[in-house]
JSON list of C-alpha atoms in Angstrom, two decimals:
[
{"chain": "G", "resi": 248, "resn": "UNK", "atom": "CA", "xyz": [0.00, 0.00, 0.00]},
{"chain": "G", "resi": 249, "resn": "UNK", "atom": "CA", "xyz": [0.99, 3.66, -0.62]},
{"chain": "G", "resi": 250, "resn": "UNK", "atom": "CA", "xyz": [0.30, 6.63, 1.43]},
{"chain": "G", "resi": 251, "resn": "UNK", "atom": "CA", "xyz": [1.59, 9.85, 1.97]},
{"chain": "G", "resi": 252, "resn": "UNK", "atom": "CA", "xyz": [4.05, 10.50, 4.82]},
{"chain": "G", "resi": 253, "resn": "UNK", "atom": "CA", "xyz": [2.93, 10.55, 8.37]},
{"chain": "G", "resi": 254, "resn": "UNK", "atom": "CA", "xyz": [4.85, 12.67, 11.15]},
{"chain": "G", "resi": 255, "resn": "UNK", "atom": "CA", "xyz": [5.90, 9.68, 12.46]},
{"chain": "G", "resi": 256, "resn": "UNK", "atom": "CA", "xyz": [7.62, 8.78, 9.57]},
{"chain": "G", "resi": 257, "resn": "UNK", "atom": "CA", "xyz": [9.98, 11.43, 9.28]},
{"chain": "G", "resi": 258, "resn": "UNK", "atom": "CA", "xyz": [12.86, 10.28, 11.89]},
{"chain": "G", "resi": 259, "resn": "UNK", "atom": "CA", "xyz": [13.45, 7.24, 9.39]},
{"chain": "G", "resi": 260, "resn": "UNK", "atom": "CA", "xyz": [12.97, 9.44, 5.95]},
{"chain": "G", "resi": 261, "resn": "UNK", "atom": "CA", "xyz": [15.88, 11.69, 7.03]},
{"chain": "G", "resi": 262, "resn": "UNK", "atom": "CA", "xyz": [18.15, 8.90, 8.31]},
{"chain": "G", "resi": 263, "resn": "UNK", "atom": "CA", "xyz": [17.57, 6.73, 5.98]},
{"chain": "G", "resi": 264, "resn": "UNK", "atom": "CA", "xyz": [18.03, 9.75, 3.02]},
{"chain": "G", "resi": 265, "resn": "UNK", "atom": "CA", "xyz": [21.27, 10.98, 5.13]},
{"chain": "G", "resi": 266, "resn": "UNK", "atom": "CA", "xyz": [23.22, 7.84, 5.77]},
{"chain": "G", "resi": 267, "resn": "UNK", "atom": "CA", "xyz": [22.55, 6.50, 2.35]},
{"chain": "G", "resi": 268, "resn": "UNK", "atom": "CA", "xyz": [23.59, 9.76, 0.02]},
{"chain": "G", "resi": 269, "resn": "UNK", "atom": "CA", "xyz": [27.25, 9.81, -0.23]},
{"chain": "G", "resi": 270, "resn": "UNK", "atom": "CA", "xyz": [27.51, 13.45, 0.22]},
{"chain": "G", "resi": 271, "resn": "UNK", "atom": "CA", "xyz": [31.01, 14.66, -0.53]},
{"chain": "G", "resi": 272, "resn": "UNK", "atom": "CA", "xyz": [30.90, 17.82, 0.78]},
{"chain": "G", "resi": 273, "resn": "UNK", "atom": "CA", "xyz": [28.85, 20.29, 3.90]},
{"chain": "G", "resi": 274, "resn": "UNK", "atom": "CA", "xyz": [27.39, 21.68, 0.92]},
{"chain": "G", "resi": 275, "resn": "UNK", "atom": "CA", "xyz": [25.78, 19.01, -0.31]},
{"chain": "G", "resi": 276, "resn": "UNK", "atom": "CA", "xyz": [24.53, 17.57, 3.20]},
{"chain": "G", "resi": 277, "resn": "UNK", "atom": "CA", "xyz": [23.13, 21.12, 3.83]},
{"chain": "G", "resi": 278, "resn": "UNK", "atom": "CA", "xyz": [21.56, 21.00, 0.32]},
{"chain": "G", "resi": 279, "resn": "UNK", "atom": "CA", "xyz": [20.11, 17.35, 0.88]},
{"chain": "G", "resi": 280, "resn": "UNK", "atom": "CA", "xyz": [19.20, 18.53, 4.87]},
{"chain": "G", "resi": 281, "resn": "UNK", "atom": "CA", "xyz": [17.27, 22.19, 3.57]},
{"chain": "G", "resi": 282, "resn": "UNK", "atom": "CA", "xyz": [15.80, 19.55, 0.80]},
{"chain": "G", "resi": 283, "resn": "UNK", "atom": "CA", "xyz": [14.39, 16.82, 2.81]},
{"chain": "G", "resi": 284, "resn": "UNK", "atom": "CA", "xyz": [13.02, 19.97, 5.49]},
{"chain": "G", "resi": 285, "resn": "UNK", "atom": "CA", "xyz": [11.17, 21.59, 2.64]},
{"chain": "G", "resi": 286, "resn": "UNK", "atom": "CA", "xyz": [10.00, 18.41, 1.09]},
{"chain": "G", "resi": 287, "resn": "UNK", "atom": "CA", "xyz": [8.32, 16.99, 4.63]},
{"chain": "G", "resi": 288, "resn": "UNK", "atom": "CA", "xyz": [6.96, 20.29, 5.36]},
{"chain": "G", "resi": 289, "resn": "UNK", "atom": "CA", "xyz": [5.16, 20.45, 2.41]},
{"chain": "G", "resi": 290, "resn": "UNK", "atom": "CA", "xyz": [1.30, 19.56, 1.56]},
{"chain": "G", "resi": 291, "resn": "UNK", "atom": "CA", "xyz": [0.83, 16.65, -0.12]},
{"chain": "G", "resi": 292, "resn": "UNK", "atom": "CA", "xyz": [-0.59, 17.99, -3.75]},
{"chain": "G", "resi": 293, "resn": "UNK", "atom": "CA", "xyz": [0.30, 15.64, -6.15]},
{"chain": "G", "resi": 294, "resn": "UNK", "atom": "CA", "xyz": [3.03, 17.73, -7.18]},
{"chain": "G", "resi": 295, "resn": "UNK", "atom": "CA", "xyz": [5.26, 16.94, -4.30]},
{"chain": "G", "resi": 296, "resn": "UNK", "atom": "CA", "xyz": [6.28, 15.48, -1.42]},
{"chain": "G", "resi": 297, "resn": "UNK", "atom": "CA", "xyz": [6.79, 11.76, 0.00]},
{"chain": "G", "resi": 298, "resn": "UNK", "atom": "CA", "xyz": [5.40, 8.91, -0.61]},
{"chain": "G", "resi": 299, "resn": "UNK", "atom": "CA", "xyz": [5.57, 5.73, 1.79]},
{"chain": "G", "resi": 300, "resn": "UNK", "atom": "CA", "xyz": [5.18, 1.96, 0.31]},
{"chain": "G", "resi": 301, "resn": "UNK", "atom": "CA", "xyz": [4.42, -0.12, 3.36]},
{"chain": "G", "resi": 302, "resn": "UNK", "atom": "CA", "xyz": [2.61, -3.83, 3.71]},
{"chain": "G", "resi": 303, "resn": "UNK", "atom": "CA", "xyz": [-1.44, -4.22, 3.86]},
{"chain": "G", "resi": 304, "resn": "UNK", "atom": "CA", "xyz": [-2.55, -4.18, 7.54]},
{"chain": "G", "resi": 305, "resn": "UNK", "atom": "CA", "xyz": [1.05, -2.75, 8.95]},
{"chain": "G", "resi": 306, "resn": "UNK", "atom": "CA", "xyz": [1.19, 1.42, 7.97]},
{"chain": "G", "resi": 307, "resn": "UNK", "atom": "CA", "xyz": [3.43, 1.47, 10.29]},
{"chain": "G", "resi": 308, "resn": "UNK", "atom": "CA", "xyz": [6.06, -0.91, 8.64]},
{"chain": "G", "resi": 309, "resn": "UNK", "atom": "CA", "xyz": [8.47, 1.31, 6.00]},
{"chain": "G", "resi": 310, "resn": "UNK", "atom": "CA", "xyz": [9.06, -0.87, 3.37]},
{"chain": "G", "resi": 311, "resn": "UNK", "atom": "CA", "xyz": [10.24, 2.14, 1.16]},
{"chain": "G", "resi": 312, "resn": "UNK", "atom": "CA", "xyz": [9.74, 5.87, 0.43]},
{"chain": "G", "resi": 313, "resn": "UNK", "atom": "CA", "xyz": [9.97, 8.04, -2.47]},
{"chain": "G", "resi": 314, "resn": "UNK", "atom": "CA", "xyz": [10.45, 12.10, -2.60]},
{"chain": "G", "resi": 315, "resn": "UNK", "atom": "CA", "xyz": [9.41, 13.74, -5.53]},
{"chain": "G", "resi": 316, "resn": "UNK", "atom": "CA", "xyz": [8.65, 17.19, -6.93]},
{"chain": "G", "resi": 317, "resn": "UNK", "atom": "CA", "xyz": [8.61, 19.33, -9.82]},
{"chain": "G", "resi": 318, "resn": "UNK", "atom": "CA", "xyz": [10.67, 22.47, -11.12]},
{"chain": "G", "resi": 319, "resn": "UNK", "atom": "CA", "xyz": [8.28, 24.61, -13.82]},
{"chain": "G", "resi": 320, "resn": "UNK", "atom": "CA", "xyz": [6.99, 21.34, -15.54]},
{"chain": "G", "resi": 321, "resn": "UNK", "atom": "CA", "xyz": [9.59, 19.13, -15.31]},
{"chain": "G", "resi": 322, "resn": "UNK", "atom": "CA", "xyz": [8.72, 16.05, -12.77]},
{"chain": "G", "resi": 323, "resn": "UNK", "atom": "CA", "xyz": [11.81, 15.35, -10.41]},
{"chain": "G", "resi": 324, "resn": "UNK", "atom": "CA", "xyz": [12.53, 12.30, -8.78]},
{"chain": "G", "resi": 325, "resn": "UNK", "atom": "CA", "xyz": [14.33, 13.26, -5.68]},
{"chain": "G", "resi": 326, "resn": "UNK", "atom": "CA", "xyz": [15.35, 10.28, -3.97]},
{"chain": "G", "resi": 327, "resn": "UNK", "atom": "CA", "xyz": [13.62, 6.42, -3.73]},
{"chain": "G", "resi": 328, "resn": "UNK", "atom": "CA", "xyz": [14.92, 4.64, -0.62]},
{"chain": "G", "resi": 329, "resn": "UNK", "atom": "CA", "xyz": [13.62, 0.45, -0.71]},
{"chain": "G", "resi": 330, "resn": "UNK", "atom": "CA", "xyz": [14.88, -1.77, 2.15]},
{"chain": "G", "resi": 331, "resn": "UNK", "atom": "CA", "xyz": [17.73, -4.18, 1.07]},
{"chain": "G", "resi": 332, "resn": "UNK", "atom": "CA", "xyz": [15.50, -7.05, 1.35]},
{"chain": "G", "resi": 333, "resn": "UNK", "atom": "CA", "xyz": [12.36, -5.93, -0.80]},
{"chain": "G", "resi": 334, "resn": "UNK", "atom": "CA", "xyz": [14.17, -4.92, -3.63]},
{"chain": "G", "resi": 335, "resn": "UNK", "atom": "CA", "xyz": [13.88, -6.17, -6.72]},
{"chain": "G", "resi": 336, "resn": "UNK", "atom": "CA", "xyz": [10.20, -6.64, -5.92]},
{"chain": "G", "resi": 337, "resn": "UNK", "atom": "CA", "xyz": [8.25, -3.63, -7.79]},
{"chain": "G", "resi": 338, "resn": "UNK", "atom": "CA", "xyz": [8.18, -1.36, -4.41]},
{"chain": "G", "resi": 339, "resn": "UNK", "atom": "CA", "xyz": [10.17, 1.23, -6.29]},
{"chain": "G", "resi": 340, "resn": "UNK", "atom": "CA", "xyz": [8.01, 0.78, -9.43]},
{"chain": "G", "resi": 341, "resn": "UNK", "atom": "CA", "xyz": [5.03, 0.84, -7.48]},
{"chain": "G", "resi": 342, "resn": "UNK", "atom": "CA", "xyz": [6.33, 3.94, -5.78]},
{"chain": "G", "resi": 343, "resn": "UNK", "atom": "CA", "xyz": [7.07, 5.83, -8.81]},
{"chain": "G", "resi": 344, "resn": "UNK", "atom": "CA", "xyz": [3.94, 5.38, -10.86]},
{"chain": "G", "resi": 345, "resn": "UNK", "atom": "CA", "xyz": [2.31, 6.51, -7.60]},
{"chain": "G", "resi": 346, "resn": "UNK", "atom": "CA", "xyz": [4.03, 9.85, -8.24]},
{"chain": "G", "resi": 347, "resn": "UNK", "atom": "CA", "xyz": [3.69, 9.98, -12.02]},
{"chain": "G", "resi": 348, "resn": "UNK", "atom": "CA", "xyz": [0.91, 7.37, -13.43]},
{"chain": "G", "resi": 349, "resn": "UNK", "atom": "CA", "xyz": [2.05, 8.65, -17.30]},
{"chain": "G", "resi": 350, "resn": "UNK", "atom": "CA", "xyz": [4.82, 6.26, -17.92]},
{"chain": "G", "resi": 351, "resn": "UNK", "atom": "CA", "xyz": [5.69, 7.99, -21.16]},
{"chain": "G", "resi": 352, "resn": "UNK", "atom": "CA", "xyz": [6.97, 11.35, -19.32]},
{"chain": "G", "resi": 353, "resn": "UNK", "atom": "CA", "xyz": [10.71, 11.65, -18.42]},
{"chain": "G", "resi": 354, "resn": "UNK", "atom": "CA", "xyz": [11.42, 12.23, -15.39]},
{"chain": "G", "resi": 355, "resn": "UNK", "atom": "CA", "xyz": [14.62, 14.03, -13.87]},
{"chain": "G", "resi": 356, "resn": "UNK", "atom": "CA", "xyz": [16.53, 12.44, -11.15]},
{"chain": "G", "resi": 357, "resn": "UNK", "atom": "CA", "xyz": [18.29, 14.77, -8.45]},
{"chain": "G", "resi": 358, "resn": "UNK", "atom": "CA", "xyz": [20.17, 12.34, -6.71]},
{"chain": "G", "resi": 359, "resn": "UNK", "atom": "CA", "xyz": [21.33, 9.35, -8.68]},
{"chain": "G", "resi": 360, "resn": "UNK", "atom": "CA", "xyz": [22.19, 6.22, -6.44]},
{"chain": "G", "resi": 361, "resn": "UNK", "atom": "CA", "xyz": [24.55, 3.00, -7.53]},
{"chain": "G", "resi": 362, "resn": "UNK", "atom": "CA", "xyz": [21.22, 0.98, -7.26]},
{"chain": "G", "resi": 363, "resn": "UNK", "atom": "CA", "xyz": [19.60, 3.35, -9.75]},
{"chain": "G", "resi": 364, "resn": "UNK", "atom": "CA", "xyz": [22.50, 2.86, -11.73]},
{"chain": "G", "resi": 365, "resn": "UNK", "atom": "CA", "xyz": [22.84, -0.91, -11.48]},
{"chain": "G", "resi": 366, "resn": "UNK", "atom": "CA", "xyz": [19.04, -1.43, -12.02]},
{"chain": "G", "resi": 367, "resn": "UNK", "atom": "CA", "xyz": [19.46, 0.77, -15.53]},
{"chain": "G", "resi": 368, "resn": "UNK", "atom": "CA", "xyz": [16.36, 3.14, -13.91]},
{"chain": "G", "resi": 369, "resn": "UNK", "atom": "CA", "xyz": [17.24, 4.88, -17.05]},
{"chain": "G", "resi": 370, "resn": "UNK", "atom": "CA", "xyz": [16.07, 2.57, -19.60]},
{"chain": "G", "resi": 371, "resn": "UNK", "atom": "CA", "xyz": [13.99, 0.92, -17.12]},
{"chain": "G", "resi": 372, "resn": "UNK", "atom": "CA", "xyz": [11.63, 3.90, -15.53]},
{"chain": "G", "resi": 373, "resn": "UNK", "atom": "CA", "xyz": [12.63, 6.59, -17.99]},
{"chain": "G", "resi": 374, "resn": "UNK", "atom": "CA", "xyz": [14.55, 8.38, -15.34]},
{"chain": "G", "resi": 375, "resn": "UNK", "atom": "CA", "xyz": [17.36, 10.15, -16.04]},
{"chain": "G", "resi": 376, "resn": "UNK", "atom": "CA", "xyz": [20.08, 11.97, -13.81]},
{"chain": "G", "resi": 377, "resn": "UNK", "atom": "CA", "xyz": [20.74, 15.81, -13.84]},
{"chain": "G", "resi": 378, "resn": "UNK", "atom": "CA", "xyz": [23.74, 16.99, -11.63]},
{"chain": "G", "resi": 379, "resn": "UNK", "atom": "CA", "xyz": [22.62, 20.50, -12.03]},
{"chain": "G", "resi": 380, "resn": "UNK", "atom": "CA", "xyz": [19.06, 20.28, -10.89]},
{"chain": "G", "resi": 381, "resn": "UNK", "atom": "CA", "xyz": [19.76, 20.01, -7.07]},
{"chain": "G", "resi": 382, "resn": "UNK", "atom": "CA", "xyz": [21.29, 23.37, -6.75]},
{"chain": "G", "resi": 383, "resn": "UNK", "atom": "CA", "xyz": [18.39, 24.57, -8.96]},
{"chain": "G", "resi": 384, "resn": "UNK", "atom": "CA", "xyz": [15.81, 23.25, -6.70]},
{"chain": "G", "resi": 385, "resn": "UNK", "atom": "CA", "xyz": [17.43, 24.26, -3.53]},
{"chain": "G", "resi": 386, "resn": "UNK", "atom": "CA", "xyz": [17.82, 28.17, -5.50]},
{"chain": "G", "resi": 387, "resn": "UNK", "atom": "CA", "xyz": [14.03, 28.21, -6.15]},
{"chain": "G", "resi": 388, "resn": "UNK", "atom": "CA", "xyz": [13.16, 26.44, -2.37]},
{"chain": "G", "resi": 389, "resn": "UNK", "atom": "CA", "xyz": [15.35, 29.72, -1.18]},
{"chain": "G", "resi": 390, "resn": "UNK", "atom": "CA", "xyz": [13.50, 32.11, -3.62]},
{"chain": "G", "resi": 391, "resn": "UNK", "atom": "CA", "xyz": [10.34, 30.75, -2.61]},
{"chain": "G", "resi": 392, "resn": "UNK", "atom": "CA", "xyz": [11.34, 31.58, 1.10]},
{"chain": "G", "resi": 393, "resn": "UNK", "atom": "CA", "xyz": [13.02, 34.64, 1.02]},
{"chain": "G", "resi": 394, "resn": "UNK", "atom": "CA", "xyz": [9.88, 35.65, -0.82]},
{"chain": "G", "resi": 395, "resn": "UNK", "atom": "CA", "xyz": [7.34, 34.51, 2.25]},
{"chain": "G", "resi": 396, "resn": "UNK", "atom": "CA", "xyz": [5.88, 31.94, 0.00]},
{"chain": "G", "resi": 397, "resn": "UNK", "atom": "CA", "xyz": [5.07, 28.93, 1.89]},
{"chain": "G", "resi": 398, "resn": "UNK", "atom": "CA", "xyz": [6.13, 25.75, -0.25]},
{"chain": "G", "resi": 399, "resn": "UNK", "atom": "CA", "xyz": [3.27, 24.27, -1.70]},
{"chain": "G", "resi": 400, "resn": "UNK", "atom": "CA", "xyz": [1.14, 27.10, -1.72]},
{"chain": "G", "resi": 401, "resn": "UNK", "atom": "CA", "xyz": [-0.70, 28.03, -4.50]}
]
């Protein structure tokens, strides 16, 4: 089952986000940290936010979770986080069509993982990696704030 994240949820979102992104520099943690804050502070819209794959009868069991967004039109992929045992088992498929049911669109990738790149997500889910849309996202997320507008706001 999908649902949208819970405040309970949020203590394993940002670990599990943090300790898995091999962040090379502060930068980038601070990036990935300001990212993740804006992302669960946000109103689910179908435009954004997180998405949590978890068993039937058991909410409260994180399978997986996937953050996603947009930037004008383009549909971003943040990050897709799937417990080592359950993948290879749709959860991230399931997780992503959640997010964007048209399976024709390509979708932009802010964070590209070695399991994205070993599952060929590319050719697989029509994702594809961007290395200069994180510090474009985190620009507009500090536009948007300096400006007063809350994130997700119309």
């Amino acid at each position: 089952m999908i649902r949208d994240i819970k405040k309970t949820d949020e203590d394993f979102v940002y670990h599990s986000w943090l300790h898995s992104v091999k962040c090379p520099t502060r930068a980038v943690t601070d990036m990935t940290r300001f990212l993740i804050d804006s992302l669960i502070g946000s109103t689910p819209d179908g435009l954004r936010g997180i998405k949590v794959w978890h068993p039937d009868g058991d909410e409260n069991h994180i399978i997986g979770w996937l953050a996603y967004d947009s930037i004008e039109t383009t549909p971003l992929l943040h990050y897709m986080f799937v417990k080592k045992n359950f993948r290879g088992n749709s959860v991230g498929k399931e997780l992503l069509h959640s997010a964007y049911p048209d399976r024709d669109i390509q979708v932009f990738c802010t964070y590209w993982s070695h399991h994205m790149q070993a599952m060929n997500a590319r050719n697989k889910w029509n994702v594809k990696f961007a290395s200069n849309l994180l510090p474009a996202v985190i620009h507009n997320l500090h536009s948007a704030e300096a400006a007063g507008v809350r994130r997700g706001a119309a």
